[in-house]
PDB file of C-alpha atoms in Angstrom:
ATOM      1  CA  UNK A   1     109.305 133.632 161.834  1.00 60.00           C
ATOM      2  CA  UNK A   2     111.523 135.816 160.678  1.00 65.00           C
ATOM      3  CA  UNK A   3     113.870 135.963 157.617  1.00 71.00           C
ATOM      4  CA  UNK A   4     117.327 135.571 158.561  1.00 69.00           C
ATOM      5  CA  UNK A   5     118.838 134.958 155.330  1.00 70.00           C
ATOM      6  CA  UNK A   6     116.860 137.780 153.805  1.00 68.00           C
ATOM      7  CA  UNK A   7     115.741 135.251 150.970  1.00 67.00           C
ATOM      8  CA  UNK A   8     111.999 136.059 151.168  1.00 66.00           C
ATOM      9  CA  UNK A   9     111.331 138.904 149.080  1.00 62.00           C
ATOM     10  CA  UNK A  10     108.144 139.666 147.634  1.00 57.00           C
ATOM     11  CA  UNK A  11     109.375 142.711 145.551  1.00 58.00           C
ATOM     12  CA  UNK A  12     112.852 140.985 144.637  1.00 55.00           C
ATOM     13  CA  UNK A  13     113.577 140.206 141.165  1.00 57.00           C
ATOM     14  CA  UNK A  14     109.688 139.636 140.483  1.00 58.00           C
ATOM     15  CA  UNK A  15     108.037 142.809 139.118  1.00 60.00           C
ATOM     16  CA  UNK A  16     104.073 143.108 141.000  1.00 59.00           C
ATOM     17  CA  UNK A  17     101.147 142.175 138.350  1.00 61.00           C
ATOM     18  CA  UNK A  18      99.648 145.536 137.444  1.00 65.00           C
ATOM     19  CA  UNK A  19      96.276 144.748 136.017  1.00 67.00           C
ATOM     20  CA  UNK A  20      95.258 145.989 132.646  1.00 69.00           C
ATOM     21  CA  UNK A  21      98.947 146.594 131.426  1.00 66.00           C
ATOM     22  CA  UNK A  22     100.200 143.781 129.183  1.00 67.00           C
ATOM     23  CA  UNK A  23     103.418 142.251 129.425  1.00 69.00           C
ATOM     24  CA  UNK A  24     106.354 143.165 127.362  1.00 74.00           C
ATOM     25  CA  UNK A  25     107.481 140.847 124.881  1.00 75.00           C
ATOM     26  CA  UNK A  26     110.854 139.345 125.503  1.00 75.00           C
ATOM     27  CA  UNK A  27     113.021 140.300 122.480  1.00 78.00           C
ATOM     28  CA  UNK A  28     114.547 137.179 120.797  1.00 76.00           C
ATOM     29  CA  UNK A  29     117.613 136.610 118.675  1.00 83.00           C
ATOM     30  CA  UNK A  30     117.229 134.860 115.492  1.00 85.00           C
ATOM     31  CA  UNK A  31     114.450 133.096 113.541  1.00 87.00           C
ATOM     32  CA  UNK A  32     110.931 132.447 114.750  1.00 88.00           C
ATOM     33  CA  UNK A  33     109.602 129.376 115.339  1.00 88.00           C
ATOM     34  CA  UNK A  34     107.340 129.680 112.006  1.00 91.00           C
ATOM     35  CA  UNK A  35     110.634 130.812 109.846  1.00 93.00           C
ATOM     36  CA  UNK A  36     112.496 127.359 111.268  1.00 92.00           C
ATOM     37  CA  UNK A  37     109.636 125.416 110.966  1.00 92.00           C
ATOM     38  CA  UNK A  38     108.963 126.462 107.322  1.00 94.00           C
ATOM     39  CA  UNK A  39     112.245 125.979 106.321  1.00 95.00           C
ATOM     40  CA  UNK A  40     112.505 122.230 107.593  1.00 94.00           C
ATOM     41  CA  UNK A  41     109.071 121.401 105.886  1.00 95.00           C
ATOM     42  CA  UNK A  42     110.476 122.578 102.328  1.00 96.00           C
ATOM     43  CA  UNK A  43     113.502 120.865 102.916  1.00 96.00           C
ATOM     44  CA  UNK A  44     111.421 117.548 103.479  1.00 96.00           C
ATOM     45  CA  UNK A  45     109.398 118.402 100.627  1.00 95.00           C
ATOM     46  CA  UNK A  46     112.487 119.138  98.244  1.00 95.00           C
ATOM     47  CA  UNK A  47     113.882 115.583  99.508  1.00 95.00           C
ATOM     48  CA  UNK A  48     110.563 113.639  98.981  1.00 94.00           C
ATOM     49  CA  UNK A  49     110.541 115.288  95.702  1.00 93.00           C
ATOM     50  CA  UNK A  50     114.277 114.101  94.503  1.00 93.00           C
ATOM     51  CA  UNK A  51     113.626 110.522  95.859  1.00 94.00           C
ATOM     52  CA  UNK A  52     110.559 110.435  93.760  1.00 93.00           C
ATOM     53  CA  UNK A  53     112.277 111.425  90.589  1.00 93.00           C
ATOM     54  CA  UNK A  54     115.178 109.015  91.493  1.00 94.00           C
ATOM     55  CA  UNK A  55     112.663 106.268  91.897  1.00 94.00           C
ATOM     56  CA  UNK A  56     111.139 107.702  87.779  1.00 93.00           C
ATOM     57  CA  UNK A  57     114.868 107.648  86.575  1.00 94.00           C
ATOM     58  CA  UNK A  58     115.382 104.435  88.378  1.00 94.00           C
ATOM     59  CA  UNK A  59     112.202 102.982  86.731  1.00 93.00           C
ATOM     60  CA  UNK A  60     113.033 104.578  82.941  1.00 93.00           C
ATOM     61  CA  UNK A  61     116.457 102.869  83.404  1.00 92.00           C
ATOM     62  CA  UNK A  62     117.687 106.746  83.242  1.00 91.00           C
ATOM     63  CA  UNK A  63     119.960 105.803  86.041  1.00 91.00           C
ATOM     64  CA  UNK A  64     120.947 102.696  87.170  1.00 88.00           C
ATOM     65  CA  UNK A  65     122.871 103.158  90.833  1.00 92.00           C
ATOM     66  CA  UNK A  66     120.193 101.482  93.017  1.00 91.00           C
ATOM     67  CA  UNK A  67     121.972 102.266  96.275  1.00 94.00           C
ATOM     68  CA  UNK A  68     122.067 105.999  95.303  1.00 95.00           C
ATOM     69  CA  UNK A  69     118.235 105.916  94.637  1.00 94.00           C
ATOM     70  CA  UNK A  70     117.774 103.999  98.145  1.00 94.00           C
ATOM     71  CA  UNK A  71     119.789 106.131  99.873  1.00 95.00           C
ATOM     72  CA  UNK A  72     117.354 109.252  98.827  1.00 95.00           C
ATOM     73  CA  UNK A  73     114.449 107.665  99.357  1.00 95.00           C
ATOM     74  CA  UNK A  74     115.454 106.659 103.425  1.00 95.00           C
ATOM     75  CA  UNK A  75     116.780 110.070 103.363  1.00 95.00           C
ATOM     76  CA  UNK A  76     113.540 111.676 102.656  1.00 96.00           C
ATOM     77  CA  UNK A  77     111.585 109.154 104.379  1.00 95.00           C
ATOM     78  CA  UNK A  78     113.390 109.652 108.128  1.00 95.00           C
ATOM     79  CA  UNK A  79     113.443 113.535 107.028  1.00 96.00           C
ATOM     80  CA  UNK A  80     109.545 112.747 106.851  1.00 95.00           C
ATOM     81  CA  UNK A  81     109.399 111.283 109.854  1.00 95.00           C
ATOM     82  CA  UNK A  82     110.930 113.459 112.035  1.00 95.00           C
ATOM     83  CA  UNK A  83     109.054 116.380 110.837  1.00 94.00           C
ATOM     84  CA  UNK A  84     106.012 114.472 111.908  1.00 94.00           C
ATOM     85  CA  UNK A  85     107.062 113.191 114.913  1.00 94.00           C
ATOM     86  CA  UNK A  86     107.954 117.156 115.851  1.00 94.00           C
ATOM     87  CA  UNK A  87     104.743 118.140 114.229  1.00 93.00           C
ATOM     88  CA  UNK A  88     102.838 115.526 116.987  1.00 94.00           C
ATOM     89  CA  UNK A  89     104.964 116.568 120.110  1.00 95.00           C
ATOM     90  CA  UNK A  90     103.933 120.423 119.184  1.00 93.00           C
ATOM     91  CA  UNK A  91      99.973 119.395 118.770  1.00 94.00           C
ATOM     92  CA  UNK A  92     100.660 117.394 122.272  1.00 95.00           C
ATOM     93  CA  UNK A  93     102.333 120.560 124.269  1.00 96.00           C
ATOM     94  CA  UNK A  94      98.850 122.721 122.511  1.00 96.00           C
ATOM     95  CA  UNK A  95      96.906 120.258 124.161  1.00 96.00           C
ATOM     96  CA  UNK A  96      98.747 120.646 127.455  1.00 96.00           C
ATOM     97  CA  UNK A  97      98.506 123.752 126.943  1.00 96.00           C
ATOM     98  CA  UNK A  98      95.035 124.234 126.556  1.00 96.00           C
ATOM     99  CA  UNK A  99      94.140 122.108 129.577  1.00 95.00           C
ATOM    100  CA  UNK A 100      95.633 125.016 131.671  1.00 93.00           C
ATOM    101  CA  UNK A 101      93.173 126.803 133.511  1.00 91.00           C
ATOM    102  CA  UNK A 102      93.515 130.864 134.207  1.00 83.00           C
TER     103      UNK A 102
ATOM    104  CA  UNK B   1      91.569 113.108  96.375  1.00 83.00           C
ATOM    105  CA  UNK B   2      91.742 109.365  96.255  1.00 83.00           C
ATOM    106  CA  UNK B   3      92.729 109.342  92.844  1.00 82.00           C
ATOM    107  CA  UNK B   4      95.093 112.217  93.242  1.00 83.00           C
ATOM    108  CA  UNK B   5      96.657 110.011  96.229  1.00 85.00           C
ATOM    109  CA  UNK B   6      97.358 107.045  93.805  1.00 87.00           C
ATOM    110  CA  UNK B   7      98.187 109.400  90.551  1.00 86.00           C
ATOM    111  CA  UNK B   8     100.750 111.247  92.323  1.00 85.00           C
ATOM    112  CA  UNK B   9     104.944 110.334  92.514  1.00 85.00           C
ATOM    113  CA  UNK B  10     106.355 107.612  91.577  1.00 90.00           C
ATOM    114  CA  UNK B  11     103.543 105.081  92.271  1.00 92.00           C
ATOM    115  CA  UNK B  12     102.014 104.562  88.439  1.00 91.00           C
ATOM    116  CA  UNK B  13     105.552 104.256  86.977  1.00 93.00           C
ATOM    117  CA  UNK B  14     106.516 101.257  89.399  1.00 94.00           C
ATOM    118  CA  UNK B  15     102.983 100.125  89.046  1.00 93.00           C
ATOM    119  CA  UNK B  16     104.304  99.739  85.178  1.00 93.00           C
ATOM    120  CA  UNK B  17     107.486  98.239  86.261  1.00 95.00           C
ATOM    121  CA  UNK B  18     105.899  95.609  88.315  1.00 95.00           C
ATOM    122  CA  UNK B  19     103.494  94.680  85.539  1.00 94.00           C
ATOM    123  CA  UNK B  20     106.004  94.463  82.919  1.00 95.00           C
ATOM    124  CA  UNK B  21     108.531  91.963  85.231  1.00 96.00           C
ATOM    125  CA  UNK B  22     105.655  90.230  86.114  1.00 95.00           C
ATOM    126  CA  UNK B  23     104.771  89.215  82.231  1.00 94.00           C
ATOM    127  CA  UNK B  24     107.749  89.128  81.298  1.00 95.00           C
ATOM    128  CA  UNK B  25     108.422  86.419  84.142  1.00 96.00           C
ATOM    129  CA  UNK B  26     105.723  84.528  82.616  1.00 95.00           C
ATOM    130  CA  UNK B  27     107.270  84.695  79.468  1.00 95.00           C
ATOM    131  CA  UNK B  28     110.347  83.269  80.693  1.00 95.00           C
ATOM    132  CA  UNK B  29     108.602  80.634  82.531  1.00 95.00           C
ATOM    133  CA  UNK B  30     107.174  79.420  79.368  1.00 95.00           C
ATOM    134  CA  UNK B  31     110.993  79.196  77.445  1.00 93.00           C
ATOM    135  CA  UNK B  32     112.005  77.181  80.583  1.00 94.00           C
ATOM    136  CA  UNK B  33     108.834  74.909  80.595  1.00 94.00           C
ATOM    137  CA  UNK B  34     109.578  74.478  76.637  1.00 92.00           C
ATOM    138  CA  UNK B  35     113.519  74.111  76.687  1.00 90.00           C
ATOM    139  CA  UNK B  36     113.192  70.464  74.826  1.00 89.00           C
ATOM    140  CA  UNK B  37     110.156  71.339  72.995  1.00 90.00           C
ATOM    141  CA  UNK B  38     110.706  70.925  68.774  1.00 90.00           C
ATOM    142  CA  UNK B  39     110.044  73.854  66.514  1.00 88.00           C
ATOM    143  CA  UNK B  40     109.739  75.781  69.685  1.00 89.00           C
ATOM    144  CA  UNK B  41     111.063  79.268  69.502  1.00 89.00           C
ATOM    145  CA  UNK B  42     111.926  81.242  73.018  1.00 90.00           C
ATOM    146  CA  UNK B  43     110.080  84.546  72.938  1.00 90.00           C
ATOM    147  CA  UNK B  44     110.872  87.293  74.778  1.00 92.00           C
ATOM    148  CA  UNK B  45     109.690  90.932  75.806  1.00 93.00           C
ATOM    149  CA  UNK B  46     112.372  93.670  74.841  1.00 92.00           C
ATOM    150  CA  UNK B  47     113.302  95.621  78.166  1.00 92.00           C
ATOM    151  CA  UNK B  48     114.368  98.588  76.235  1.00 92.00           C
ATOM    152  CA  UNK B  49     111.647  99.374  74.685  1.00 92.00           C
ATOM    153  CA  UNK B  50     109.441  99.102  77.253  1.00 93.00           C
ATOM    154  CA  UNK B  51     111.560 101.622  79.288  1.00 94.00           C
ATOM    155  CA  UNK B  52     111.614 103.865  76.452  1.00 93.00           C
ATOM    156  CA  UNK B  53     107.702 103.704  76.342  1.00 92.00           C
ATOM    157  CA  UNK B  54     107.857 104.635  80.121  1.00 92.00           C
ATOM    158  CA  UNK B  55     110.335 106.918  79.590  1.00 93.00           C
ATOM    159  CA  UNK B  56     108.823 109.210  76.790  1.00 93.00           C
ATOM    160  CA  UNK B  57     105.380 108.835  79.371  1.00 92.00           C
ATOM    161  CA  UNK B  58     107.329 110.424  82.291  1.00 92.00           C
ATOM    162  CA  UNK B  59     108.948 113.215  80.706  1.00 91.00           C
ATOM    163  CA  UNK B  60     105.464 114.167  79.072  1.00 91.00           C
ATOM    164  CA  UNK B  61     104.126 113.983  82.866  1.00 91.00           C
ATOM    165  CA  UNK B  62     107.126 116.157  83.591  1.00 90.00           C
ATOM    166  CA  UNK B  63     106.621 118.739  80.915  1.00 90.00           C
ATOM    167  CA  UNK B  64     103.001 119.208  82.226  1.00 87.00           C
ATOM    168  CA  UNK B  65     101.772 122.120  84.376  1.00 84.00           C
ATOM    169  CA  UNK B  66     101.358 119.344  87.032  1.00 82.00           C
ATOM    170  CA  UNK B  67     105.004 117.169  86.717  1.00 78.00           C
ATOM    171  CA  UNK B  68     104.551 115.272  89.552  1.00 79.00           C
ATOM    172  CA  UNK B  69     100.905 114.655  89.444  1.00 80.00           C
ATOM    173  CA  UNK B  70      98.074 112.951  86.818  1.00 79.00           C
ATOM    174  CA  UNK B  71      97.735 109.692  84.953  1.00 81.00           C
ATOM    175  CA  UNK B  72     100.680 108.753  82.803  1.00 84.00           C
ATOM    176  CA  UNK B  73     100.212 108.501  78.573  1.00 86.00           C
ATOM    177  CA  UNK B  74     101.529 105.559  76.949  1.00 88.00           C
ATOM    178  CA  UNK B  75     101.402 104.767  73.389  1.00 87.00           C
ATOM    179  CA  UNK B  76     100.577 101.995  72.186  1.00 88.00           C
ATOM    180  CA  UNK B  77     103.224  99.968  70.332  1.00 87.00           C
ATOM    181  CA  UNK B  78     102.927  96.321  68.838  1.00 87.00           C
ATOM    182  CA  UNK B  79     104.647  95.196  71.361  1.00 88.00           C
ATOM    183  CA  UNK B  80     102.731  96.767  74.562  1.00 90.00           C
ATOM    184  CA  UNK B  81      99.089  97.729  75.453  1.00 90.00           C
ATOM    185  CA  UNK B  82      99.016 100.013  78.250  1.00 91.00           C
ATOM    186  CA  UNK B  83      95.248  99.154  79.742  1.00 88.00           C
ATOM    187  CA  UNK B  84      94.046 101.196  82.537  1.00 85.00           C
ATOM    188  CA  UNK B  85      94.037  98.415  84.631  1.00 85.00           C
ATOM    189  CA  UNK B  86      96.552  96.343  83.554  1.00 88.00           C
ATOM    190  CA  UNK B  87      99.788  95.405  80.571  1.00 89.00           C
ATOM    191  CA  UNK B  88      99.205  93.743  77.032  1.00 90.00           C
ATOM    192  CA  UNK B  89     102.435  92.182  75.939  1.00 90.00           C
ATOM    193  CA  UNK B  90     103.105  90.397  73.076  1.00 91.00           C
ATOM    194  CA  UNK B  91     106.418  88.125  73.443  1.00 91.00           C
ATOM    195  CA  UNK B  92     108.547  88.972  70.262  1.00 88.00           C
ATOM    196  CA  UNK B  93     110.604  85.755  68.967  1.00 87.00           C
ATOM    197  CA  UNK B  94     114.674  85.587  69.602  1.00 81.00           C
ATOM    198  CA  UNK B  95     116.072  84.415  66.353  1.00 76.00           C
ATOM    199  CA  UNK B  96     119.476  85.598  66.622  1.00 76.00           C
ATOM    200  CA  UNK B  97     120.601  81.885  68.739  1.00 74.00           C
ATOM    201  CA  UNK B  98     121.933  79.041  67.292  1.00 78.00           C
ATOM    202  CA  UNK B  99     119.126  76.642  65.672  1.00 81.00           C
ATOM    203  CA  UNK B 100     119.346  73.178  67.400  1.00 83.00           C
ATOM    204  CA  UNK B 101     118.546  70.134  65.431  1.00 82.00           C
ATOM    205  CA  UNK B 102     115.239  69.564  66.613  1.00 85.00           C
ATOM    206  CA  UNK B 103     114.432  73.295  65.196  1.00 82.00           C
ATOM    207  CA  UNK B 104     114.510  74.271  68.538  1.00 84.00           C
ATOM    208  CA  UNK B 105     116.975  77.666  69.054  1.00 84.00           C
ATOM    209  CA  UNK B 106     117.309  77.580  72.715  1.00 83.00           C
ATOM    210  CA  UNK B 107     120.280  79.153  74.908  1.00 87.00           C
ATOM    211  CA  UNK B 108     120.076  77.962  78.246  1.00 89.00           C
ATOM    212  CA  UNK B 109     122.229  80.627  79.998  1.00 90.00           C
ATOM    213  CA  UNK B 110     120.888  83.470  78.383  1.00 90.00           C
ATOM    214  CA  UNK B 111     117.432  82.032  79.752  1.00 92.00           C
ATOM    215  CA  UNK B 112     118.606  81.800  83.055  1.00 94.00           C
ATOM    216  CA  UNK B 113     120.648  85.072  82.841  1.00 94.00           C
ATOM    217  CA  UNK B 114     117.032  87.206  81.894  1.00 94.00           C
ATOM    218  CA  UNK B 115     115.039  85.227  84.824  1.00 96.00           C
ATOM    219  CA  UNK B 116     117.891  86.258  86.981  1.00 97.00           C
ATOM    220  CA  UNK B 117     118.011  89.584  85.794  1.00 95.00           C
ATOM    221  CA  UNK B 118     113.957  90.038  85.760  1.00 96.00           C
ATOM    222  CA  UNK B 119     113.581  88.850  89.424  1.00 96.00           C
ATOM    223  CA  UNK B 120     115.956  91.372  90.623  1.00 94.00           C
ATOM    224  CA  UNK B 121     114.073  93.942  88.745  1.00 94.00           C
ATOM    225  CA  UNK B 122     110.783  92.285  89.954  1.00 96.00           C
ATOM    226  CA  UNK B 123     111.894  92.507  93.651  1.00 95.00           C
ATOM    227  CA  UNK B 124     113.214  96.077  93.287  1.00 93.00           C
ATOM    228  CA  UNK B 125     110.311  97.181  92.128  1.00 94.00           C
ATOM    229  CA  UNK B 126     108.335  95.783  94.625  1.00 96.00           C
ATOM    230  CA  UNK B 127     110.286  97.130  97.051  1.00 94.00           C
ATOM    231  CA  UNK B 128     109.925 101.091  96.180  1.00 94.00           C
ATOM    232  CA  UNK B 129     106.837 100.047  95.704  1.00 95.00           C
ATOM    233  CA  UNK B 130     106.263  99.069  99.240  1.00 94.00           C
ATOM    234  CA  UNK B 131     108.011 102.053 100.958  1.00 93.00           C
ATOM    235  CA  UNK B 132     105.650 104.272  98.426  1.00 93.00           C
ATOM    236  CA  UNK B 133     102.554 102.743 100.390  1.00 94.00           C
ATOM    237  CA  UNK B 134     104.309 102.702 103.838  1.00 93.00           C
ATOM    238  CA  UNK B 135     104.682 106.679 103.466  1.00 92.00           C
ATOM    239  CA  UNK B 136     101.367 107.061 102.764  1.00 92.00           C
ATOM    240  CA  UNK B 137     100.158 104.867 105.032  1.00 92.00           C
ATOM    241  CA  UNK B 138     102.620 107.104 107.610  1.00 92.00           C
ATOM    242  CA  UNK B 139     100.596 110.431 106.746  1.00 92.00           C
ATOM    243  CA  UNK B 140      97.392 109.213 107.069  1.00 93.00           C
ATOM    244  CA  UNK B 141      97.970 107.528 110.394  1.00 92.00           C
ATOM    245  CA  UNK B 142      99.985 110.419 111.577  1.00 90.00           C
ATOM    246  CA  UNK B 143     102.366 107.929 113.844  1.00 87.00           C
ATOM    247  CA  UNK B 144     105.793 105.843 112.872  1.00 82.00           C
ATOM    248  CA  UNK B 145     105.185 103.253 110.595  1.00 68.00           C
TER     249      UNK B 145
END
């Protein structure tokens, strides 16, 4: 039948595969993944780290403002959690996207 | 790396606290059980200088090349044994109270204020305590709580 519309193309807007050339990198703005990624863990770790010694000062009677030493402590534990929870939807997608077949 | 998970944080300093409120409930117990009791003196464990004995621990721990990691060195004092596995305390006797007739120097509502005051501290404790182990419990598992 043919194309009235003129919608199917084969050489529109799709470039042909030519074999043994590799594909271009798209060029990205900003950060990589890795650099974000990094930068959340050590912010976990930093928070982990001042509920810990709030929890020591807490303990020594250096401080004595429980909700302040609570509030850290969920802080760094949802921080925690999140990073995990992202860290298990990544390992999911790999396994996705290992199960593709070329 | 068991011992490193256990030795690590905050987990051997609220061990200490829990310990501590936990004699020191017992201790309290006893001046309850032995409110009427002649010649009886009410004893108690001195909550300042236990935390001073866990504070001069933690800020050695801190000063080491590992701050937030290793076992935790506490001197012994007549008051407290720190054991491996567990607290020595020996209840020192309150003799600043007014001495009843029956020799007997009791003060109700300071009794009651220190159980008061002990079970918060108890519960607190346990508390951190508790989310300590639910992290860790987190990591291993790798899923929410």
């Amino acid at each position: 039948m043919p194309d009235p519309l003129g919608l199917i193309n084969p050489n529109q807007g799709v470039s042909p595969l030519q074999p043994g050339k590799p594909l271009a990198a798209p060029k990205v703005e900003g950060p990589g993944f890795k650099d974000v990624l990094m930068k959340n863990i050590e912010q976990v770790s930093k928070l982990q780290k001042d509920a810990e010694v709030a929890y020591e000062d807490f303990a020594t009677g250096d401080r004595n403002d429980i909700d302040g030493v609570m509030m850290a402590k969920q802080k760094a534990d949802i921080a925690f959690q999140m990073l995990m929870q992202v860290r298990n939807k990544m390992m999911d997608a790999y396994e996705e996207v290992k199960q593709i077949r070329v | 790396m068991i011992d490193g998970m256990f030795n690590s944080g905050s987990l051997p300093v609220l061990e200490r606290v829990v310990q501590f409120t936990g004699q020191r409930h017992q201790v309290i117990a006893n001046n309850i059980a032995n409110l009427s009791t002649p010649y009886f003196q009410p004893k108690d464990l001195s909550v300042e200088k236990f935390q001073k004995q866990l504070r001069k621990a933690v800020h050695d721990r801190r000063a080491t090349e590992t701050p937030r990691q290793g076992d935790l060195r506490f001197q012994d004092t007549r008051e407290f044994r720190f054991h491996a596995h567990g607290l020595e305390a020996r209840p020192q006797e309150l003799d600043e109270n007014i001495l009843f007739h029956d020799r007997n120097n009791r003060d109700l509502e300071r009794i009651m204020q220190d159980l008061a005051e002990n079970t918060l501290a108890h519960n607190a404790g346990l508390e951190m305590l508790k989310s300590e182990f639910n992290l860790l419990r987190m990591a291993i598992r790798g899923t929410l709580s």
